[in-house]
Each structure stands twice: as C-alpha cells, then as structure tokens.
C-alpha cells in the first residue's frame, strides 16, 4: 500500500522532503502540495512529483480525501494552524521543527491530540535518526559506561547568514541539542543557565557569539553545550558523555584521512545539510512505515512542547544571566 502524502510549504526543506518521499522512499508518494506562493508550488510539483494536485490553501489540502497524511514544511509561525487542522481531520502529520513558535501553541497541539484520542503528530527532530547518535544512545542505554553524569557538547557552524540574529543560536540551532540530548540521557531538564563567552570579532551585528548553555536534568546530569556559529573552521557537532565507568563520544562523520605537505588529518564538513543528510532519509522512511501501521514512533508533540519550554527558559537565562527553572505541565499518560 502507498501512503499518499500532502506537503504544505514547498521551500528548501519541503523540496528536499518531497524528493525523498516521491521516488526515494518505498511506500510513499506525494499526491498534493500547497505553498503560499502557488506558482512555486506548481513548479515544484511539476519538477518533483508530476501530477500532484496544487491546493489553494493548506486547509484545503488537509481536507482532501486523496491525502492520507500531511507533511508541514512551511515557515514556523504557520505550523500550529496546520498541525491542529490535521488533528481535527484525524490525519497523521509530520511537522518540521519547531512544532510551533511558542510553548503555549505547542501545548494547544498536545491538548488537541489528547482530546482526539489518537497519536498523530511527529516533529522533525532528525538527529535521533543519525547513525552516530543512535550508536551513542545504545551504549548509554546498555549501561556500557554506567550512569551518565555529565555531557560536554558543542554546536559550531562556520558562519551564519546576516538574517541570523538575536536568540536564533537557541531557537534555531541549540533546539536540535535540546531534543537529542534529552533523548540520549532519557531524562527531563529542570534548569537552564547561559554563560556568555568573549564575543568573537566574526559575530555579526545583533548576535552574541559564542556562549555556553548549561542544562541540568531531573536526575542531576549536567550538560554543557558551546554554541559558536561563526567558528570559521567547519560544521562541528560534538557530544561526549561522561559516565560512572567511562566516557562515550559521538563518532566523527566519515571523511578521508589525508597526509600532505607536512600535515596529517581529516577534512571537516562545512555544510550542516551534508552532516545530517542520511538522518533525514531514515527519519522519513521510518515515519512512512510507522504511519502506514497507524503508529507514531518518532519525536512526539510532547517532545515538541518540551523543547519549546526549554528553549524559552534558555532565552530567558541568556537575557537575565540567571539560572532559570524549566517548568512544564505534567507529562500526560497519553505520552508515557
Ligand atoms: P523556506 O525555504 O522559507 O520554505 C518555507 C516555505 O513555506 C516557503 O516557500 C514559504 O513561502 C512557505 N510558506 C510560508 N507560510 C506559508 C503558509 N501559511 N502556507 C503555505 N506555505 C507557506 O524555509 P525552510 O528552510 O524550508 O524551513 C521550513 C521549516 O523547516 C522551518 O520551520 C524550519 O525551521 C524547518 N527546517 C528544519 C530543518 C531540520 O534540520 N530539521 C532544516 C531546515 C528547515 P514564502 O517563501 O513565499 O514565504
């Protein structure tokens, strides 16, 4: 059976996901698209999924009887409306991160999903599908290094565009760590602190860069992450877990070791898209399989909500310099 998917938002990641779902991943086809710019939607459909219907609105696409499941890849502020409409229509929905742009909006989605009585929502936190993180998770879960005590992490980008300003280091960048590190240690956060580093001369106007985020979990694990988005030298994601009996680290992506001109070493990737390209494939292949079986196996609406609350606390911690508590609603039984 083929899962017939409608995609809302045919921009950068929307096009990449359409190419995956229409041709690359078995058991799925993109049968409908929508974008606020309908000429763009038509051009993308003609190029990537010929014959797909182009709908005048996201709501119309969601209501279409030809659409079994919905993929939301429009810009963040529109996510809530499309996810809620999908839940109301009883259709499974994969929503790119963020689930919604405020914790309150994420909570409304959680409550709507619970009221509907069926798990339908998955959030696009793709790091959970990266082979390296999965191996690391297996080591931790099997007790290979004893209980985790501390994590030392880094999220470094070579540069960021001029429109990357304000708190995007948290809301756009660190949001991936927020989800994947919580999943790795299987523990919820209780507080956040942000410590500013000396400002890099490469930091653009309106941007603090670099800084350190320190999260503490309910079980007492301390997680420090360096956010440095103008590091110049590469797209560099680090994660070392210090356990009671040893340490375990995220494997480096495979690149070719070289010796040349009195230098021995390995090149670093410069493009974040290439670093996690395989994880997007695995993420959507597993989503299609689980959706066809009527299940949600990936990051849930609850995970999207928890990430939003944590992100808000980090932004406040950055603004105030204080240790900010992370307080959520009680986890509903629906998500246990
Ligand atoms: P993008 O290139 O700007 O694409 C978004 C598309 O949605 C644009 O074509 C935009 O049209 C359209 N759109 C905006 N509002 C809409 C609405 N109400 N109804 C229908 N279409 C609408 O952005 P992107 O880079 O693809 O990012 C899209 C989402 O994916 C964001 O939430 C982003 O955070 C997320 N993302 C996640 C990852 C990841 O690693 N998981 C990576 C990249 C992006 P206009 O351009 O005309 O406004």
PDB file of C-alpha atoms in Angstrom, residues 107 110-111 114 182 188 218 302 305-306 309 326-336:
ATOM      1  CA  UNK A 107       0.562  22.928  24.493  1.00  0.00           C
ATOM      2  CA  UNK A 110      -0.686  18.439  22.808  1.00  0.00           C
ATOM      3  CA  UNK A 111      -4.158  19.046  24.233  1.00  0.00           C
ATOM      4  CA  UNK A 114      -5.041  14.017  23.530  1.00  0.00           C
ATOM      5  CA  UNK A 182      17.177  14.765  26.419  1.00  0.00           C
ATOM      6  CA  UNK A 188      13.962  15.774  31.549  1.00  0.00           C
ATOM      7  CA  UNK A 218      15.865  15.892  36.999  1.00  0.00           C
ATOM      8  CA  UNK A 302       5.074  16.230  23.845  1.00  0.00           C
ATOM      9  CA  UNK A 305       6.295  21.046  23.643  1.00  0.00           C
ATOM     10  CA  UNK A 306       9.158  20.137  25.995  1.00  0.00           C
ATOM     11  CA  UNK A 309       9.543  25.247  27.064  1.00  0.00           C
ATOM     12  CA  UNK A 326      12.272  24.682  33.383  1.00  0.00           C
ATOM     13  CA  UNK A 327       8.673  24.104  34.350  1.00  0.00           C
ATOM     14  CA  UNK A 328       6.245  22.158  32.195  1.00  0.00           C
ATOM     15  CA  UNK A 329       2.738  20.801  32.605  1.00  0.00           C
ATOM     16  CA  UNK A 330       2.765  17.244  33.994  1.00  0.00           C
ATOM     17  CA  UNK A 331       3.508  14.701  31.319  1.00  0.00           C
ATOM     18  CA  UNK A 332       0.104  13.295  30.281  1.00  0.00           C
ATOM     19  CA  UNK A 333      -0.286   9.489  30.442  1.00  0.00           C
ATOM     20  CA  UNK A 334      -1.018   9.675  26.687  1.00  0.00           C
ATOM     21  CA  UNK A 335       2.740  10.254  26.099  1.00  0.00           C
ATOM     22  CA  UNK A 336       4.165   7.783  28.592  1.00  0.00           C
TER      23      UNK A 336
END
